[in-house]
XYZ file of C-alpha atoms in Angstrom:
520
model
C 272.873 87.657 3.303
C 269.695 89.444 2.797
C 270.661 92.597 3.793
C 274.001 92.344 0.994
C 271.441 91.203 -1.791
C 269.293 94.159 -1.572
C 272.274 96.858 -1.109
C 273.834 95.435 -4.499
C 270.600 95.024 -6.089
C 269.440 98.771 -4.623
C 273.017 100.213 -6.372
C 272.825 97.732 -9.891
C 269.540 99.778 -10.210
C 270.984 103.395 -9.246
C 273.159 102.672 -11.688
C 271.114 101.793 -14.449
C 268.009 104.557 -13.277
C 271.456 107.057 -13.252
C 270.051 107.876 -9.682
C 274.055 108.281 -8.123
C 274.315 111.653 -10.577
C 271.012 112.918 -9.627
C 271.555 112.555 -5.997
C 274.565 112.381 -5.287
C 276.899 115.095 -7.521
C 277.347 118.633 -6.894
C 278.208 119.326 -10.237
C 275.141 121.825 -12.037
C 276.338 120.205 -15.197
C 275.822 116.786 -14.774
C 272.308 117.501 -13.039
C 271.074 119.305 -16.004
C 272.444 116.650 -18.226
C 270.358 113.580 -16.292
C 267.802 116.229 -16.185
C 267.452 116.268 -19.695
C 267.944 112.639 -19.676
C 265.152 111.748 -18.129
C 262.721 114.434 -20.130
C 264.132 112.780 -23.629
C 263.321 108.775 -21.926
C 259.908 110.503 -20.794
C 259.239 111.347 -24.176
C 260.128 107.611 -25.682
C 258.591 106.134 -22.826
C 255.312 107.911 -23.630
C 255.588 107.231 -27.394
C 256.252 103.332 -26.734
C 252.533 103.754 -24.579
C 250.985 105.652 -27.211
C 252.215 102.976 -30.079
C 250.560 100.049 -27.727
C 247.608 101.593 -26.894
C 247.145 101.897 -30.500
C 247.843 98.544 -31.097
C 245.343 97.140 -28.241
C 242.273 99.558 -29.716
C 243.207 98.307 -33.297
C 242.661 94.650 -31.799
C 239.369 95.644 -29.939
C 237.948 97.785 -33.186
C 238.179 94.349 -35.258
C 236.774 92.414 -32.656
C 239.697 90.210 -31.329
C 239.208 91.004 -27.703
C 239.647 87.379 -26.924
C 243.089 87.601 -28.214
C 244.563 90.833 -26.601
C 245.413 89.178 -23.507
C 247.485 86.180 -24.949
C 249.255 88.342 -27.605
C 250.333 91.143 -25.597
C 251.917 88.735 -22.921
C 253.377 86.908 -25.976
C 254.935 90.020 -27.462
C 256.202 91.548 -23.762
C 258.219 87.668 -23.206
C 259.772 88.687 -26.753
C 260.393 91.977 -26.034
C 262.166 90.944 -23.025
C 263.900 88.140 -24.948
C 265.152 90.491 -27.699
C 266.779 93.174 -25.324
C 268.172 90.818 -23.072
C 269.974 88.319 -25.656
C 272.513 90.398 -25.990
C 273.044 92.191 -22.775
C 272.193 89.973 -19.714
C 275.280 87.784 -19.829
C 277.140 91.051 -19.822
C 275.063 91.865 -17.089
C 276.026 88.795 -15.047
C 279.301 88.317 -16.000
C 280.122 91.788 -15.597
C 283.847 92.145 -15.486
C 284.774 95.839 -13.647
C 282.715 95.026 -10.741
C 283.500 91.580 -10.704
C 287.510 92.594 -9.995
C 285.880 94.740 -6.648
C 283.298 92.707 -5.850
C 284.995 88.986 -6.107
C 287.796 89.782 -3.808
C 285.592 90.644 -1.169
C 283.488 88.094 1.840
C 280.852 87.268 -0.637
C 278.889 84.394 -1.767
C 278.398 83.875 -5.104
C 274.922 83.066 -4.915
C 274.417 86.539 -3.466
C 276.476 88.245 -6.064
C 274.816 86.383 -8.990
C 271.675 87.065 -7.231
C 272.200 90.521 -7.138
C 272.750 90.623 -11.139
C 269.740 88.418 -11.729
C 267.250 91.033 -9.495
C 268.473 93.410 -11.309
C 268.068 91.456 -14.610
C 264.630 90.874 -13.566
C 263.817 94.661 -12.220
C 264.733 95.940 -16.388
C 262.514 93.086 -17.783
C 259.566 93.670 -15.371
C 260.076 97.611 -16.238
C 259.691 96.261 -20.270
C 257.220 94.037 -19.329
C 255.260 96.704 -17.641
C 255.489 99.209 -20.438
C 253.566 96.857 -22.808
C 251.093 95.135 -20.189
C 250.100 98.607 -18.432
C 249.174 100.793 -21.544
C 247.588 97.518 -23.106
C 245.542 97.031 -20.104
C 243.855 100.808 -19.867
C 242.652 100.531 -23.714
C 241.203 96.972 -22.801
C 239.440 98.305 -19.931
C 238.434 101.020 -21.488
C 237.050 99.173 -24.927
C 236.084 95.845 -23.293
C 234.662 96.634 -19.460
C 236.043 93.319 -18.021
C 235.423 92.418 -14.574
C 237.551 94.325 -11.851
C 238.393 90.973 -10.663
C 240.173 90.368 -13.789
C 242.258 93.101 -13.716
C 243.305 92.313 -10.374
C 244.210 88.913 -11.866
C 245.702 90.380 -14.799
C 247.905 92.850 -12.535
C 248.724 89.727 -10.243
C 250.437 87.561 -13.246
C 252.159 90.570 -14.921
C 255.719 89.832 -12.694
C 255.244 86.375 -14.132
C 255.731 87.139 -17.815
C 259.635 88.245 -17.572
C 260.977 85.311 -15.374
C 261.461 82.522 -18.419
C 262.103 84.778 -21.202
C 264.779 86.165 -19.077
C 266.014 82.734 -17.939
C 266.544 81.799 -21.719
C 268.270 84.862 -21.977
C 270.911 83.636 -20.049
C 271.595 80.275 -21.178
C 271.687 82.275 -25.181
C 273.612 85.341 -24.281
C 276.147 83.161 -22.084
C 276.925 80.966 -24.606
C 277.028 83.397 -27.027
C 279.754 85.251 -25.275
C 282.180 81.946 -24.497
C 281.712 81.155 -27.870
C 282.762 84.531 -29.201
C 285.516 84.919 -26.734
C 287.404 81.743 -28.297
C 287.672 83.576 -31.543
C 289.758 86.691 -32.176
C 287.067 89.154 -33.486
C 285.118 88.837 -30.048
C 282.970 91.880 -30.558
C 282.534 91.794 -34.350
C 280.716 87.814 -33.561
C 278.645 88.998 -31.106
C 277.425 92.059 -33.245
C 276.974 89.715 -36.250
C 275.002 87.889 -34.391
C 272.705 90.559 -32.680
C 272.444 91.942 -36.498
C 271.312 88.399 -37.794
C 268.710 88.401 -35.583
C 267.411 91.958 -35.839
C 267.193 91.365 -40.019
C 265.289 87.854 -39.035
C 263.089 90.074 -37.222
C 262.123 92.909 -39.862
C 261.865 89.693 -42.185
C 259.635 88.123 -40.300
C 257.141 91.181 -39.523
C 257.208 92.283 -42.690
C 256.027 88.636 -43.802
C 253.458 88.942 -41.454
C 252.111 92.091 -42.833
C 252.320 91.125 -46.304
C 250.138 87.787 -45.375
C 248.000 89.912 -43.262
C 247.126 92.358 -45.517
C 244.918 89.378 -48.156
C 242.999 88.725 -44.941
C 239.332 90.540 -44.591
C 238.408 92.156 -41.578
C 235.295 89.693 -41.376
C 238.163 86.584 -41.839
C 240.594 87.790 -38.846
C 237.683 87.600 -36.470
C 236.350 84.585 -37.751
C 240.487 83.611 -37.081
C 240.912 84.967 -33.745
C 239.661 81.651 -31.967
C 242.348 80.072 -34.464
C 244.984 82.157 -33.839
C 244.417 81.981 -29.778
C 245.217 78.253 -30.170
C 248.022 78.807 -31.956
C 249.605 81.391 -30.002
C 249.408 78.613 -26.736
C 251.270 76.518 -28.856
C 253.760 78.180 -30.023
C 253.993 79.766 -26.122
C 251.733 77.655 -23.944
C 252.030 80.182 -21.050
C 250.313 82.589 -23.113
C 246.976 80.031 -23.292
C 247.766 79.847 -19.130
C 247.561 83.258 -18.159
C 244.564 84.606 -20.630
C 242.660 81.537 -18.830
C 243.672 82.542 -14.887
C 242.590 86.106 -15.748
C 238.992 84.872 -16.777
C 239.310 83.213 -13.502
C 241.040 79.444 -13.732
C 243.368 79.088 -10.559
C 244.974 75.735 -11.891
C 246.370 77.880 -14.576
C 248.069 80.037 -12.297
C 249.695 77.375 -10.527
C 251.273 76.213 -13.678
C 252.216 79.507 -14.547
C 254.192 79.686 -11.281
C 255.599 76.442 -11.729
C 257.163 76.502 -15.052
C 258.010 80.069 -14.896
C 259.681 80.009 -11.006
C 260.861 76.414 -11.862
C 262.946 76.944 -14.707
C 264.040 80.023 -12.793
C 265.323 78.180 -10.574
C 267.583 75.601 -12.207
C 268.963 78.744 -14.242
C 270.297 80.284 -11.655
C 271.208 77.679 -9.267
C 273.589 76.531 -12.945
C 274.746 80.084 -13.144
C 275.075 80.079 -8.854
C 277.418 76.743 -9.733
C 279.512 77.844 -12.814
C 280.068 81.523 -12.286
C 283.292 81.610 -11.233
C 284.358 79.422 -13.923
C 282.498 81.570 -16.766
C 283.680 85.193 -15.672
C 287.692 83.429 -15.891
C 286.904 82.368 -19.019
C 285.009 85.519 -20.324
C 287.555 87.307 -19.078
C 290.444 85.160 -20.884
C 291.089 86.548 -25.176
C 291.628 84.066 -27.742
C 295.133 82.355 -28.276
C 297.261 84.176 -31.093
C 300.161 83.251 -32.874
C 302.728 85.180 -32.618
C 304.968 87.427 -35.506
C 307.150 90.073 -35.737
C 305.076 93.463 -36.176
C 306.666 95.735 -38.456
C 306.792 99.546 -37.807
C 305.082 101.868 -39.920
C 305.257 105.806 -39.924
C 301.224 107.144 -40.636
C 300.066 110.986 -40.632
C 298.470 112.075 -37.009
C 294.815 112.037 -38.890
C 295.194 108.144 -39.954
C 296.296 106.948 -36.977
C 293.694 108.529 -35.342
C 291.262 107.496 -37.777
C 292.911 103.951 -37.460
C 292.717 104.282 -33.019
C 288.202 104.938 -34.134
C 287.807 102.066 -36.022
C 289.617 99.711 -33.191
C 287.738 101.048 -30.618
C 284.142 101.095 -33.201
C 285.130 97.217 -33.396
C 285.845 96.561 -30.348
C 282.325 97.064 -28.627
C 279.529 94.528 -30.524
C 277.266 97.059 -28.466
C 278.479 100.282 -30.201
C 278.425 98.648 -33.382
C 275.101 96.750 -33.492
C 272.924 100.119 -31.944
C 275.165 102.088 -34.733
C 274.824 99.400 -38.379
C 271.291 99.235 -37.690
C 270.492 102.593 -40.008
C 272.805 102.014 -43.039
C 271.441 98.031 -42.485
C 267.969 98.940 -42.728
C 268.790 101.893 -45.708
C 270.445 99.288 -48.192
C 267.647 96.858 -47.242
C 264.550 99.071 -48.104
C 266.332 100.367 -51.248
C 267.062 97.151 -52.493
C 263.102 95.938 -51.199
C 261.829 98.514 -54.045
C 264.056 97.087 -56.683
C 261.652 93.709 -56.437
C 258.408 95.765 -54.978
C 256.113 97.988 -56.827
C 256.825 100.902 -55.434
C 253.522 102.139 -56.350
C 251.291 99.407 -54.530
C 253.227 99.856 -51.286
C 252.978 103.736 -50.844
C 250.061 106.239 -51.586
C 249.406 107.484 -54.809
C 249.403 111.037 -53.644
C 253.500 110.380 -52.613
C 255.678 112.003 -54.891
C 258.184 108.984 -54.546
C 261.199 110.740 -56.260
C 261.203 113.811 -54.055
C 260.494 112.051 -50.794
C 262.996 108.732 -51.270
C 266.464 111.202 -50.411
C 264.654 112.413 -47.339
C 263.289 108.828 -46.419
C 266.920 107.666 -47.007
C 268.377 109.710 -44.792
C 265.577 109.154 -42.274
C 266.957 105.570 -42.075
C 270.641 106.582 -42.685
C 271.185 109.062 -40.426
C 269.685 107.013 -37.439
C 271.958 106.607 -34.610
C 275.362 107.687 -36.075
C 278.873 106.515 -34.165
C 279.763 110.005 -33.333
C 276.557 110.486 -31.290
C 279.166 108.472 -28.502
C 282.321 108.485 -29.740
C 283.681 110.749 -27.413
C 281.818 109.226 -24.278
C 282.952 105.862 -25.294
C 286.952 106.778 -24.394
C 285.924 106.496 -21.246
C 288.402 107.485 -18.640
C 290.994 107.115 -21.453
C 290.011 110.576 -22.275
C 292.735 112.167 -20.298
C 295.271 110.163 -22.923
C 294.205 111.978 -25.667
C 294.085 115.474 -23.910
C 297.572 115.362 -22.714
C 298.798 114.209 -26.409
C 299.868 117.250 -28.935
C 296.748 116.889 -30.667
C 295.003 119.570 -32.558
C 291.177 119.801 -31.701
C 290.479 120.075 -35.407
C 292.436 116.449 -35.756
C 291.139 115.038 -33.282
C 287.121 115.922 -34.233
C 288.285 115.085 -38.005
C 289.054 111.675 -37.139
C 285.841 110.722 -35.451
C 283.661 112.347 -38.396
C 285.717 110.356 -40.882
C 285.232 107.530 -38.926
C 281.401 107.914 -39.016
C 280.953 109.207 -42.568
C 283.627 106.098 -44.056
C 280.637 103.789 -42.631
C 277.755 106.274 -43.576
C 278.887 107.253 -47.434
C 279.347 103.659 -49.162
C 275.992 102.904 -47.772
C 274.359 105.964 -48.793
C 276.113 106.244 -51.939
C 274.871 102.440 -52.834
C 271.470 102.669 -51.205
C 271.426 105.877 -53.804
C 272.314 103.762 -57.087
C 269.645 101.591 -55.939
C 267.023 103.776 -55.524
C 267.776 105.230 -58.889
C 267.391 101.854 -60.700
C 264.088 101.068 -58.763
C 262.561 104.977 -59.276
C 264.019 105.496 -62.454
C 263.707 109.575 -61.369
C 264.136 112.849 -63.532
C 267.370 114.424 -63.767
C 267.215 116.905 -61.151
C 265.557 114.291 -58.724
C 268.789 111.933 -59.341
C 270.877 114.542 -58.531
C 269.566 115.084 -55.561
C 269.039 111.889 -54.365
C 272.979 111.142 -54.601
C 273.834 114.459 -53.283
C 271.239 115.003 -50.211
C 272.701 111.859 -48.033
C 276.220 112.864 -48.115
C 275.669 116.470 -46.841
C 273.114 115.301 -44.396
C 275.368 112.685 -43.298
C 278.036 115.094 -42.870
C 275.667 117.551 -41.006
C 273.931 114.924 -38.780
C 277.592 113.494 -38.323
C 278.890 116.451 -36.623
C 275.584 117.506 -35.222
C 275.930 114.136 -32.996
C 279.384 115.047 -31.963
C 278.132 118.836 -30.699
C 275.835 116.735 -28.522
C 278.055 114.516 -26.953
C 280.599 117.141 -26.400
C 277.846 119.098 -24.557
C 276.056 116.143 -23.417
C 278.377 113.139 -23.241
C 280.322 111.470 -20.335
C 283.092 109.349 -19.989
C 282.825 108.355 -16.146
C 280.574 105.056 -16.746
C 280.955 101.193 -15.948
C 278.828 99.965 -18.896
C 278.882 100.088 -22.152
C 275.422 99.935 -23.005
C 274.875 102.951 -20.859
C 276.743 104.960 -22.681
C 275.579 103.842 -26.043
C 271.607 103.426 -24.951
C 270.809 105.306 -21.847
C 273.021 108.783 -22.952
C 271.294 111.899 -23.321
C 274.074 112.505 -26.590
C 272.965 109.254 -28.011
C 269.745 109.960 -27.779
C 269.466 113.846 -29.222
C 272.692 112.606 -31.601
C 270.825 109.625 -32.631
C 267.240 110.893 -33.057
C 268.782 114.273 -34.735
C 268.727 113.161 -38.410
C 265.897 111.416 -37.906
C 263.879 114.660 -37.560
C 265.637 116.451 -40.251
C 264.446 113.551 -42.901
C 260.761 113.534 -41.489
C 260.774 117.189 -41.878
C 262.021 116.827 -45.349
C 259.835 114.326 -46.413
C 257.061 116.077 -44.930
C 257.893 119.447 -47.227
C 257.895 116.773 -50.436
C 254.521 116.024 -49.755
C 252.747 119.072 -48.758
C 254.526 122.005 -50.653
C 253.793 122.448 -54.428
C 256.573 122.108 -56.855
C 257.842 125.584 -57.481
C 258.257 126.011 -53.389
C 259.780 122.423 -52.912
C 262.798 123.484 -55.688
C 263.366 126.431 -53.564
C 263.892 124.530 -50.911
C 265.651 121.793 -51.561
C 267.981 124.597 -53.057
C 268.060 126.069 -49.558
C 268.770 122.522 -48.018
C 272.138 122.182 -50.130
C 273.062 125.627 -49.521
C 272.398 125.290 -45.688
C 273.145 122.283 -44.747
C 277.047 122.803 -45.681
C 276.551 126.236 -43.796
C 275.906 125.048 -40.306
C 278.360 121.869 -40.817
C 281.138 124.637 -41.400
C 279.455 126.759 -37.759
C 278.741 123.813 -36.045
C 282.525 122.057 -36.703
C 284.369 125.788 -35.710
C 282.163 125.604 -32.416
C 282.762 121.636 -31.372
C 286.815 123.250 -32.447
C 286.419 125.872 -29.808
C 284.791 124.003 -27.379
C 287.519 121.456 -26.556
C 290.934 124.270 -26.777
């Protein structure tokens, strides 16, 4: 039994570390591509260390030392909880290697086991990424006691098990909930939307509070707040007291967190047969007499995007998230002075199309679209269709979400900016080219970058080299923008933004003609 746990734990973490391509193919391509995989999660890795770092010296500047160590194990548990809402019953309930895998001598506890180390292994890597970095600023700011550290370092593989434990009571019963309605996928990614706009709601609240409260007031408040964070998560209280050096604390911390552990997964141990049948089972329909309809080759591929876009509540919550956050922060201003929240140095009419399209272009569908056929691929290459038709399709996909978002996030920038002629113009006409460009610019990459041999979703729309340079591609181009607004003087700035609209059509024609070439 042991010796079956750890091989299916060892290959659920392969997997999800894409160790079988880097090991195991002979294929130059695919070694370059996980290559280049790993150098682009290198990169975010080391900015998500640099951004907590930052965040532990900013608490040790204003003298809240005493509150580092409860808030950072507080905000690693919800960091685990977030990612894993949505993705740990899928984890668990897998259904492609639960077809393999459940017709052979198994147990289910060592099956479900499997899926919870490997559950546990992502959340501890999380965990680990905020506790780590936090941890060499404190040392460095604070010089605590080695023996501390040592404590600290003993009680980090604590702080995933009950966030992840919740995780699968939420995520479960979010999924047999969804799959007794027709729209499965479009629930689920309602849902996982809900809760990221709760979130940004809820920071920015926060900040706003934060920001009428002295430096001299938020350490008089850190004492405060410490009590407050162990109520609203008493295990937070528990482990800032074992690392100063309270054993009883520790053995609550083991008890709660391994207890409820425990009873999770001997529940999921019990009912998991039970769950994947019924995950696995679609809503009941009624049934009518379809009608046939002739449609040009373009719509009904446009038509086949859309059912697969809605079909995958992970492709379309990791995709809304831009054109969500755009019509939110252009609708903010509308009821903000735009003039208290930004510097006064900011020319906010020349900067707001870039910043748009910062948001905007973030993540677009067509950084995966291709990748997420899967092995279905060979269907459409066997078909009589056009490359031009078929690459079409996918950017109209992606730009019929993109435009009415830009296009309104536009008109409501204008009302809140009230900006010059020329600056209107270019505020409605910037997002649509740069969508356009940024659009096909994420299809070059996962043509060149993309794969369709993959078991999970989420690795395809999270862990992909194209989704990544796709995704983080407009992002640059609107920093870079924004950047020219502010430092270059008028007369320069006209010339290029004038070189931006000229351009940016340019390379969508070059850059469409090459993704056309590539796939004859």
């Amino acid at each position: 039994m042991g010796k079956e746990l750890r091989l299916l734990t060892a290959l659920g973490m392969r997997s999800f570390l894409n160790l079988n391509t880097v090991f195991h193919t002979t294929d130059p391509k695919r070694k370059r591509r996980a290559a280049l995989l790993a150098v682009v999660g290198g990169l975010l890795v080391l900015c998500f260390f640099f951004y907590i770092g930052v965040y532990t010296y900013a608490l040790c500047s204003f003298g809240m030392e005493t509150l580092v160590l409860p808030w950072l194990f507080l905000l690693s548990s919800v960091l685990v909880f977030a990612v894993g809402l949505f993705h740990t019953g899928g984890t668990l309930f897998e259904r492609r290697s639960y077809d393999i895998l459940g017709s052979l001598p198994l147990r289910d506890s060592v099956l479900v086991g499997s899926r919870f180390l490997c559950c546990y292994l992502e959340s501890l890597l999380y965990t680990l990424g905020v506790l780590l970095p936090s941890l060499a600023v404190y040392g460095y700011m604070v010089h605590p006691n080695p023996a501390l550290v040592l404590r600290f370092l003993l009680c980090a593989p604590l702080a995933p098990l009950l966030p992840l434990s919740l995780t699968v009571l939420f995520s479960t019963a979010l999924k047999l909930l969804s799959g007794r309605m027709r729209n499965r996928s479009l629930v689920e990614a309602g849902a996982s939307l809900l809760l990221i706009v709760l979130i940004l709601y809820g920071e920015t609240l926060l900040r706003s509070k934060s920001e009428s409260i002295s430096t001299r007031e938020l350490v008089a408040l850190s004492a405060l707040l410490g009590q407050s964070l162990e109520r609203l998560y008493p295990l937070c209280g528990w482990f800032a007291r074992f690392c100063e050096g309270e054993l009883l604390e520790l053995c609550k911390l083991i008890a709660v967190s391994f207890g409820i552990s425990a009873v999770i997964f001997l529940l999921t141990v019990r009912f998991f047969r039970p769950v994947s049948l019924a995950l696995g089972s679609t809503a009941r329909r009624k049934g009518r007499e379809a009608v046939g309809q002739s449609r040009g080759l373009l719509f009904a591929l446009l038509r086949r995007e859309w059912k697969r876009y809605l079909s995958s509540s992970i492709y379309v919550t990791n995709t809304a998230v831009g054109p969500l956050l755009a019509l939110m922060g252009s609708a903010a201003l509308l009821f903000v002075d735009a003039g208290g929240v930004f510097p006064a140095n900011v020319p906010l009419a020349a900067v707001a199309p870039f910043g748009l399209c910062t948001v905007l272009c973030m993540m677009p569908p067509a950084s995966v679209s291709v990748s997420m056929e899967g092995r279905q691929r060979w269907i459409t290459k066997t078909l009589p269709i056009p490359p031009s038709v078929y690459l079409d399709a996918k950017l109209l996909m992606t730009l019929s979400f993109q435009l009415p978002c830009a296009l309104l996030s536009s008109l409501l920038l204008c009302c809140a900016l009230k900006p010059g002629i020329g600056d209107g113009i270019f505020l409605f006409l910037l997002p649509p080219l740069l969508c356009l460009f940024t659009a096909t610019l994420a299809l070059t990459a996962d043509i060149h970058l993309g794969s369709t041999e993959w078991e999970k979703e989420v690795t395809v729309v999270k862990q992909s080299a194209s989704a990544m340079v796709g995704g983080f591609g407009g992002m640059l181009l609107g920093l870079a923008g924004a950047f020219a607004a502010v430092e270059l003087s008028e007369g320069l700035f006209r010339a290029f933004r004038l070189a931006v609209c000229v351009l940016l059509p340019l390379g969508t024609a070059l850059l469409r003609q090459h993704n056309v070439r590539k796939l004859r």
